[in-house]
PDB file of C-alpha atoms in Angstrom:
ATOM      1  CA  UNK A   1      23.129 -46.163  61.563  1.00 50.00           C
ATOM      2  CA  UNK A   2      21.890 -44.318  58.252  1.00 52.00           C
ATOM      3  CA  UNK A   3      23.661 -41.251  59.268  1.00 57.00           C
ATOM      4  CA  UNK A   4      27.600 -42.404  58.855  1.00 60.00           C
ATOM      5  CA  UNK A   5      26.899 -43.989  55.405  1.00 56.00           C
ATOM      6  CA  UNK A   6      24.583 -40.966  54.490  1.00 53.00           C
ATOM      7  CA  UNK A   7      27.697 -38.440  55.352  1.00 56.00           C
ATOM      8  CA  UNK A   8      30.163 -40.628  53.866  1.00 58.00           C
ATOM      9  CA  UNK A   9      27.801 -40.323  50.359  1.00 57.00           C
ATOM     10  CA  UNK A  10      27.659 -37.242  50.735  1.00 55.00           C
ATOM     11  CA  UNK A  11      31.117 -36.283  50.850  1.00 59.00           C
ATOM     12  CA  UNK A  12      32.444 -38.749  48.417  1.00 58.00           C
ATOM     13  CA  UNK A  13      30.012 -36.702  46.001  1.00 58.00           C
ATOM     14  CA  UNK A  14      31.457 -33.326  46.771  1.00 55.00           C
ATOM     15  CA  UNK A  15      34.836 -34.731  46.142  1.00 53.00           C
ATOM     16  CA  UNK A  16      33.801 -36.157  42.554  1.00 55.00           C
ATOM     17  CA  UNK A  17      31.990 -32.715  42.007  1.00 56.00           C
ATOM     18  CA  UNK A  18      35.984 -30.733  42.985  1.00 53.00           C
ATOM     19  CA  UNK A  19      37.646 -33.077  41.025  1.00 52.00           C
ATOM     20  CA  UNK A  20      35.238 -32.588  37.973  1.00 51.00           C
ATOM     21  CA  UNK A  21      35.012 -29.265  38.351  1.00 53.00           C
ATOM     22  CA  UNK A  22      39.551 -28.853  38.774  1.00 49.00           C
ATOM     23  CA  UNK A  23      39.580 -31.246  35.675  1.00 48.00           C
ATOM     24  CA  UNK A  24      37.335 -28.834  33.848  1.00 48.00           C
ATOM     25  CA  UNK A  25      38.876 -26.005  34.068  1.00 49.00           C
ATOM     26  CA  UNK A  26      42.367 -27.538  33.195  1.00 48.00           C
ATOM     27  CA  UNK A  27      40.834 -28.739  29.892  1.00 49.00           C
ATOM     28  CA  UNK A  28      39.419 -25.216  29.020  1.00 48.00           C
ATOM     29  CA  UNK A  29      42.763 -23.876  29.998  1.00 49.00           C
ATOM     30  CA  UNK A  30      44.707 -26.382  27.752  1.00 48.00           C
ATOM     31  CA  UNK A  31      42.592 -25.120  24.615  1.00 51.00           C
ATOM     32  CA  UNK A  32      43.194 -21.982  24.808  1.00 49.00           C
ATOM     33  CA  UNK A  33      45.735 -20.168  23.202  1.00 47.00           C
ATOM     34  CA  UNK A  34      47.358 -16.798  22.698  1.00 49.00           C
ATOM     35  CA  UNK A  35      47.635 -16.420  18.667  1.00 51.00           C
ATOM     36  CA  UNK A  36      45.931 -13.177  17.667  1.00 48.00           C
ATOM     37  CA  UNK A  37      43.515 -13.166  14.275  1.00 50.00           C
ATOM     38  CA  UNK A  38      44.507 -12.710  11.110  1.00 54.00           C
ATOM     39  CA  UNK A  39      42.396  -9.500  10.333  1.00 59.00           C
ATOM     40  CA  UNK A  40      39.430  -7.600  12.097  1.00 87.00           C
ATOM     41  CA  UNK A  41      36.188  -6.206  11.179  1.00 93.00           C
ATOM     42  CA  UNK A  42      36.718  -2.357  11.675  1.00 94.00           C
ATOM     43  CA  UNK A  43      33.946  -0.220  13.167  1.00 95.00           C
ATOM     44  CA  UNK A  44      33.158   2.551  11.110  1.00 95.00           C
ATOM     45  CA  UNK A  45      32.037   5.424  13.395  1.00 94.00           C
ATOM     46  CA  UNK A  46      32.323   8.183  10.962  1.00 95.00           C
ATOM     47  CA  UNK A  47      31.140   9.766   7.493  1.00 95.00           C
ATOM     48  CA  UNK A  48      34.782  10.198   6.786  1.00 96.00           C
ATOM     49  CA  UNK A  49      36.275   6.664   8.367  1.00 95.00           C
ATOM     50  CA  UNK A  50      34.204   5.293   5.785  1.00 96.00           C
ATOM     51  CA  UNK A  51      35.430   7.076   2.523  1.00 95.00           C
ATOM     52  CA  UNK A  52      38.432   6.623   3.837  1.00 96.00           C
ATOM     53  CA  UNK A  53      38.041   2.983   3.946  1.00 95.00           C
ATOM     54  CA  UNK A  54      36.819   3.086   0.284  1.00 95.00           C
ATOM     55  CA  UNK A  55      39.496   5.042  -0.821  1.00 95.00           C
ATOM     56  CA  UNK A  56      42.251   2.786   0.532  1.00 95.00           C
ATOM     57  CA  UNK A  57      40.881  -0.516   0.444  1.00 95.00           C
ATOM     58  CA  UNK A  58      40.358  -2.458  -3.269  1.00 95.00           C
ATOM     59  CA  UNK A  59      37.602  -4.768  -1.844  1.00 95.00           C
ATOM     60  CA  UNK A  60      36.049  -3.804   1.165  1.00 96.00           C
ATOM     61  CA  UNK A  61      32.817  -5.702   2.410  1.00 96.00           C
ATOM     62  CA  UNK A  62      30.437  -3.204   4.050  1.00 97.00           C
ATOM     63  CA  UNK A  63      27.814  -5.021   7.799  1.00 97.00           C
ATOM     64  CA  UNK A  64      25.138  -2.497   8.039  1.00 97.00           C
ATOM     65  CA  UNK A  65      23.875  -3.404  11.263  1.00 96.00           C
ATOM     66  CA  UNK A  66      21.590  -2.082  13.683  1.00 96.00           C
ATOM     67  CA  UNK A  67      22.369  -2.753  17.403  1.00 95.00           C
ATOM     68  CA  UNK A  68      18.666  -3.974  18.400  1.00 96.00           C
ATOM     69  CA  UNK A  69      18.549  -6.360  14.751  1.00 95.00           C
ATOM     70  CA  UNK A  70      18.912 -10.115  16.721  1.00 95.00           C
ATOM     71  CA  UNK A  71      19.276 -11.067  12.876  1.00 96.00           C
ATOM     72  CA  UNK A  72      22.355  -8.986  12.711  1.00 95.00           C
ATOM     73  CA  UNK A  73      23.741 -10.400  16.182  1.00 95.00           C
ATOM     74  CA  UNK A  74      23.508 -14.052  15.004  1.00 95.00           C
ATOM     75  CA  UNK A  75      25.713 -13.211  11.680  1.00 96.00           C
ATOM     76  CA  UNK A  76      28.558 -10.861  13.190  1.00 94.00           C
ATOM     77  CA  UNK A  77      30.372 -14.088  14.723  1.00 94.00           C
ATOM     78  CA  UNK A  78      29.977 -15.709  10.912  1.00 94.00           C
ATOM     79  CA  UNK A  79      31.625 -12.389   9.817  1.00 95.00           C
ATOM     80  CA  UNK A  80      34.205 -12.302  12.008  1.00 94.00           C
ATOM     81  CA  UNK A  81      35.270 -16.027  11.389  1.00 94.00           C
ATOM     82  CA  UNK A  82      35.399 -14.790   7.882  1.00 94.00           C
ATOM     83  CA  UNK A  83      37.384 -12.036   8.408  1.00 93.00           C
ATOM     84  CA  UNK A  84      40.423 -14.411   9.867  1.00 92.00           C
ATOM     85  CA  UNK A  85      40.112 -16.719   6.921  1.00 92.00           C
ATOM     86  CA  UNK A  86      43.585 -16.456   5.168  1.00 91.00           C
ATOM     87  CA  UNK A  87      41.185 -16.821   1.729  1.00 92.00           C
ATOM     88  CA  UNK A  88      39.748 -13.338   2.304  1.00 93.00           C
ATOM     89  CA  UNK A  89      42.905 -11.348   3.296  1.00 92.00           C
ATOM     90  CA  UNK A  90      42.491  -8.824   0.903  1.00 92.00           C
ATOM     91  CA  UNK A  91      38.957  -7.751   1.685  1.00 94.00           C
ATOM     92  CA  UNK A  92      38.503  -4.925   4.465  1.00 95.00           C
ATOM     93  CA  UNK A  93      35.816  -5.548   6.320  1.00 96.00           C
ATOM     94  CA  UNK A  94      33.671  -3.121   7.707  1.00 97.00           C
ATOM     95  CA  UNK A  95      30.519  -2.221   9.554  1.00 97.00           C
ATOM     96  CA  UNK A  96      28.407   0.323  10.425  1.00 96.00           C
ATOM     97  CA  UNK A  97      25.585   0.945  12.587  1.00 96.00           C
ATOM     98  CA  UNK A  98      22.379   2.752  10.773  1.00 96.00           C
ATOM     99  CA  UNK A  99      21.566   4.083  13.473  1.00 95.00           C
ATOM    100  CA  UNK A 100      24.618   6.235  14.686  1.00 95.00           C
ATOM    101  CA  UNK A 101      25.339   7.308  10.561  1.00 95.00           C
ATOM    102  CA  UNK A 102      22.029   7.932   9.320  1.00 95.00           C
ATOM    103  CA  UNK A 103      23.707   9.761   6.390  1.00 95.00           C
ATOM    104  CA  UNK A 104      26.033   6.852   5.454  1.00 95.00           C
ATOM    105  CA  UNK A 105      22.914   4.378   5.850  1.00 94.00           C
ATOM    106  CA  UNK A 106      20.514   6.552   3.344  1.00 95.00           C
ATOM    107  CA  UNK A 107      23.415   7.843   1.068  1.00 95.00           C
ATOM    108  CA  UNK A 108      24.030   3.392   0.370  1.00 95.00           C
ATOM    109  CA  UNK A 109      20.131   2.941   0.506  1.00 95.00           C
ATOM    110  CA  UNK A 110      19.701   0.745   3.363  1.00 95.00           C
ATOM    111  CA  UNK A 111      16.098  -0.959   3.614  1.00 93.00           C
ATOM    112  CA  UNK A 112      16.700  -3.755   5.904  1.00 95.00           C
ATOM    113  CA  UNK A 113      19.262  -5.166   8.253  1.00 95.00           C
ATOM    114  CA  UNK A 114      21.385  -6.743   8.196  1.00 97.00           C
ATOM    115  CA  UNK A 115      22.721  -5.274   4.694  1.00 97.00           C
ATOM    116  CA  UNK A 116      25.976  -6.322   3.489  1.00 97.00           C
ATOM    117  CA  UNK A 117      27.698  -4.240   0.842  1.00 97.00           C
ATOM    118  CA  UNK A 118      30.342  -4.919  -1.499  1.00 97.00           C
ATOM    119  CA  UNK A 119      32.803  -2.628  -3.178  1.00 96.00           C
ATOM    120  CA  UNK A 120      35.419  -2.891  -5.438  1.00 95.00           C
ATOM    121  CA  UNK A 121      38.152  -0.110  -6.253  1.00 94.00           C
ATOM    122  CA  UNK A 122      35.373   2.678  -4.436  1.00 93.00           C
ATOM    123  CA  UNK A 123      32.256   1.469  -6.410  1.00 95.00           C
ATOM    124  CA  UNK A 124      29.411  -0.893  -5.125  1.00 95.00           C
ATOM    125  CA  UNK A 125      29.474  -4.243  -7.126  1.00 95.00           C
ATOM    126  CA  UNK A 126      27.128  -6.395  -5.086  1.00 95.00           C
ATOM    127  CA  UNK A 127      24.573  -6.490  -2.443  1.00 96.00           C
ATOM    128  CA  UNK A 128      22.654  -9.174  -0.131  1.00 96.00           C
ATOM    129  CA  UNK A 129      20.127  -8.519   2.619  1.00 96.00           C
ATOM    130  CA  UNK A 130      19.096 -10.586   5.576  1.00 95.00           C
ATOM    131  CA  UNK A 131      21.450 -13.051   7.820  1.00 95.00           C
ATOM    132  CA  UNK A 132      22.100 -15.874   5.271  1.00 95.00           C
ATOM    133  CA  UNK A 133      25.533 -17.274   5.802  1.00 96.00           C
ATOM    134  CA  UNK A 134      25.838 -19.218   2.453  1.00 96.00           C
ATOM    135  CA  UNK A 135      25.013 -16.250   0.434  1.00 96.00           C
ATOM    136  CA  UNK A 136      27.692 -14.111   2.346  1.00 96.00           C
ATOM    137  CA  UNK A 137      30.151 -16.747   1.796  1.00 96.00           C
ATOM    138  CA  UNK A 138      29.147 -16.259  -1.780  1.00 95.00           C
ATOM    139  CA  UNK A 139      29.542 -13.006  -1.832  1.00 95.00           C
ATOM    140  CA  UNK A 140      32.759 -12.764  -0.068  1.00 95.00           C
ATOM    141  CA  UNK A 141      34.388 -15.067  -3.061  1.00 94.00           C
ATOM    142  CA  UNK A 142      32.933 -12.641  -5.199  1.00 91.00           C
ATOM    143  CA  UNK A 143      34.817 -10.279  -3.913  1.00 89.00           C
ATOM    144  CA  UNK A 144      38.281 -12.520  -4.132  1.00 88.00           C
ATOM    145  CA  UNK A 145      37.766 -13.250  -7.369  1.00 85.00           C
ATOM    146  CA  UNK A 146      39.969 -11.178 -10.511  1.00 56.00           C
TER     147      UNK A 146
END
Protein backbone atom coordinates (compact mmCIF):
# COMPACT_ATOMS: atom_id res chain seq x y z
CA UNK A 1 0.00 0.00 0.00
CA UNK A 2 3.07 2.41 0.81
CA UNK A 3 4.59 1.61 -2.45
CA UNK A 4 1.98 3.46 -5.05
CA UNK A 5 1.94 6.68 -2.92
CA UNK A 6 5.80 6.33 -2.33
CA UNK A 7 6.31 6.19 -6.40
CA UNK A 8 3.79 8.71 -7.01
CA UNK A 9 6.11 11.15 -4.44
CA UNK A 10 8.68 10.31 -5.98
CA UNK A 11 7.92 11.21 -9.37
CA UNK A 12 5.94 14.27 -8.69
CA UNK A 13 9.45 15.43 -7.19
CA UNK A 14 11.45 14.70 -10.28
CA UNK A 15 8.94 16.60 -12.24
CA UNK A 16 9.23 19.82 -9.88
CA UNK A 17 13.11 19.23 -10.01
CA UNK A 18 12.73 19.35 -14.55
CA UNK A 19 10.57 22.07 -14.32
CA UNK A 20 12.94 24.05 -11.90
CA UNK A 21 15.75 23.14 -13.49
CA UNK A 22 13.96 24.19 -17.57
CA UNK A 23 12.81 27.43 -15.71
CA UNK A 24 16.38 28.05 -14.67
CA UNK A 25 18.03 27.94 -17.44
CA UNK A 26 15.43 30.13 -19.38
CA UNK A 27 16.05 32.88 -16.78
CA UNK A 28 19.92 32.72 -17.21
CA UNK A 29 19.28 32.72 -20.89
CA UNK A 30 16.94 35.82 -20.74
CA UNK A 31 19.86 37.86 -18.95
CA UNK A 32 22.20 37.43 -21.09
CA UNK A 33 23.07 39.50 -23.78
CA UNK A 34 25.35 40.02 -26.74
CA UNK A 35 26.71 43.82 -26.29
CA UNK A 36 30.51 43.72 -26.31
CA UNK A 37 32.57 46.09 -23.57
CA UNK A 38 33.43 49.30 -23.95
CA UNK A 39 37.31 48.87 -23.66
CA UNK A 40 39.73 45.97 -22.53
CA UNK A 41 42.62 45.56 -20.35
CA UNK A 42 45.51 44.71 -22.86
CA UNK A 43 48.12 42.10 -21.96
CA UNK A 44 51.41 43.36 -22.27
CA UNK A 45 53.69 40.44 -23.29
CA UNK A 46 56.61 42.41 -24.41
CA UNK A 47 59.47 45.03 -23.48
CA UNK A 48 58.43 46.83 -26.58
CA UNK A 49 54.31 46.35 -26.37
CA UNK A 50 54.81 48.27 -23.39
CA UNK A 51 56.72 51.47 -24.61
CA UNK A 52 54.62 51.30 -27.16
CA UNK A 53 51.68 51.59 -25.01
CA UNK A 54 53.36 54.59 -23.25
CA UNK A 55 54.15 56.22 -26.24
CA UNK A 56 50.62 56.19 -27.68
CA UNK A 57 48.46 56.30 -24.83
CA UNK A 58 48.11 59.87 -22.61
CA UNK A 59 46.97 57.96 -19.44
CA UNK A 60 47.61 54.51 -19.29
CA UNK A 61 47.07 52.55 -15.90
CA UNK A 62 49.78 49.87 -15.54
CA UNK A 63 48.32 45.77 -13.24
CA UNK A 64 51.58 44.30 -12.35
CA UNK A 65 50.44 41.01 -11.54
CA UNK A 66 51.88 37.80 -10.83
CA UNK A 67 49.89 34.69 -11.94
CA UNK A 68 50.21 32.71 -8.45
CA UNK A 69 49.29 36.42 -6.35
CA UNK A 70 45.38 35.24 -5.16
CA UNK A 71 45.52 39.09 -4.15
CA UNK A 72 45.96 39.96 -7.74
CA UNK A 73 43.15 37.38 -8.92
CA UNK A 74 40.49 38.93 -6.61
CA UNK A 75 41.18 42.64 -8.16
CA UNK A 76 41.48 41.83 -12.05
CA UNK A 77 37.49 41.46 -12.25
CA UNK A 78 37.39 45.12 -10.27
CA UNK A 79 39.79 46.21 -13.10
CA UNK A 80 38.09 45.01 -15.77
CA UNK A 81 34.64 46.47 -14.62
CA UNK A 82 36.64 49.61 -14.60
CA UNK A 83 37.94 49.38 -17.77
CA UNK A 84 34.16 49.36 -19.41
CA UNK A 85 33.19 52.34 -17.34
CA UNK A 86 32.37 55.08 -19.98
CA UNK A 87 34.12 57.55 -17.06
CA UNK A 88 37.55 56.04 -17.76
CA UNK A 89 37.55 55.87 -21.62
CA UNK A 90 40.56 57.60 -22.04
CA UNK A 91 42.82 55.55 -19.81
CA UNK A 92 44.61 52.40 -21.48
CA UNK A 93 44.74 49.87 -19.32
CA UNK A 94 47.36 47.52 -19.07
CA UNK A 95 48.99 44.62 -17.30
CA UNK A 96 51.83 42.75 -17.03
CA UNK A 97 52.99 39.71 -15.46
CA UNK A 98 56.47 40.08 -13.32
CA UNK A 99 57.18 37.10 -13.91
CA UNK A 100 57.30 36.67 -17.81
CA UNK A 101 59.08 40.60 -18.06
CA UNK A 102 61.44 40.58 -15.35
CA UNK A 103 63.09 43.60 -17.05
CA UNK A 104 59.86 45.66 -17.30
CA UNK A 105 59.03 44.62 -13.53
CA UNK A 106 62.66 45.85 -12.10
CA UNK A 107 63.13 48.74 -14.68
CA UNK A 108 59.28 50.24 -12.77
CA UNK A 109 60.59 48.89 -9.33
CA UNK A 110 58.09 46.40 -8.47
CA UNK A 111 58.17 45.22 -4.65
CA UNK A 112 54.87 43.69 -4.22
CA UNK A 113 51.86 42.55 -6.15
CA UNK A 114 49.60 43.53 -7.10
CA UNK A 115 51.26 47.02 -8.20
CA UNK A 116 49.27 49.37 -10.12
CA UNK A 117 51.04 52.11 -12.04
CA UNK A 118 49.96 55.27 -13.39
CA UNK A 119 51.30 57.31 -16.25
CA UNK A 120 50.56 60.32 -17.80
CA UNK A 121 51.94 61.59 -21.32
CA UNK A 122 55.02 58.57 -20.82
CA UNK A 123 55.95 59.56 -17.18
CA UNK A 124 54.84 57.76 -13.88
CA UNK A 125 52.54 60.13 -11.80
CA UNK A 126 51.17 57.76 -9.19
CA UNK A 127 51.46 54.47 -7.58
CA UNK A 128 49.37 52.06 -5.12
CA UNK A 129 50.26 48.57 -3.94
CA UNK A 130 48.11 45.77 -2.67
CA UNK A 131 44.33 44.81 -3.86
CA UNK A 132 42.38 47.81 -2.41
CA UNK A 133 39.51 48.65 -4.67
CA UNK A 134 38.69 52.15 -3.21
CA UNK A 135 42.16 53.34 -3.60
CA UNK A 136 42.23 52.13 -7.33
CA UNK A 137 39.06 53.83 -7.92
CA UNK A 138 40.95 56.77 -6.56
CA UNK A 139 43.55 56.48 -8.53
CA UNK A 140 41.82 55.86 -11.72
CA UNK A 141 40.01 59.52 -11.25
CA UNK A 142 43.33 60.69 -10.82
CA UNK A 143 44.12 59.77 -13.87
CA UNK A 144 40.75 61.44 -15.56
CA UNK A 145 41.29 64.39 -14.06
CA UNK A 146 42.97 67.75 -16.27
Amino acid sequence: MSTPFLRSTIQSSLLRRSIFRTSTIQQNIRQFHYTSPNMTVHNISTTEDWKAALKNNKVVLLDCFATWCGPCKAISPMLVNHSNDEQFKDVFFAKIDVDELPEVSQELGIRAMPTFMLFKDGEKAEELVGANPPALLGLLKKGVEA
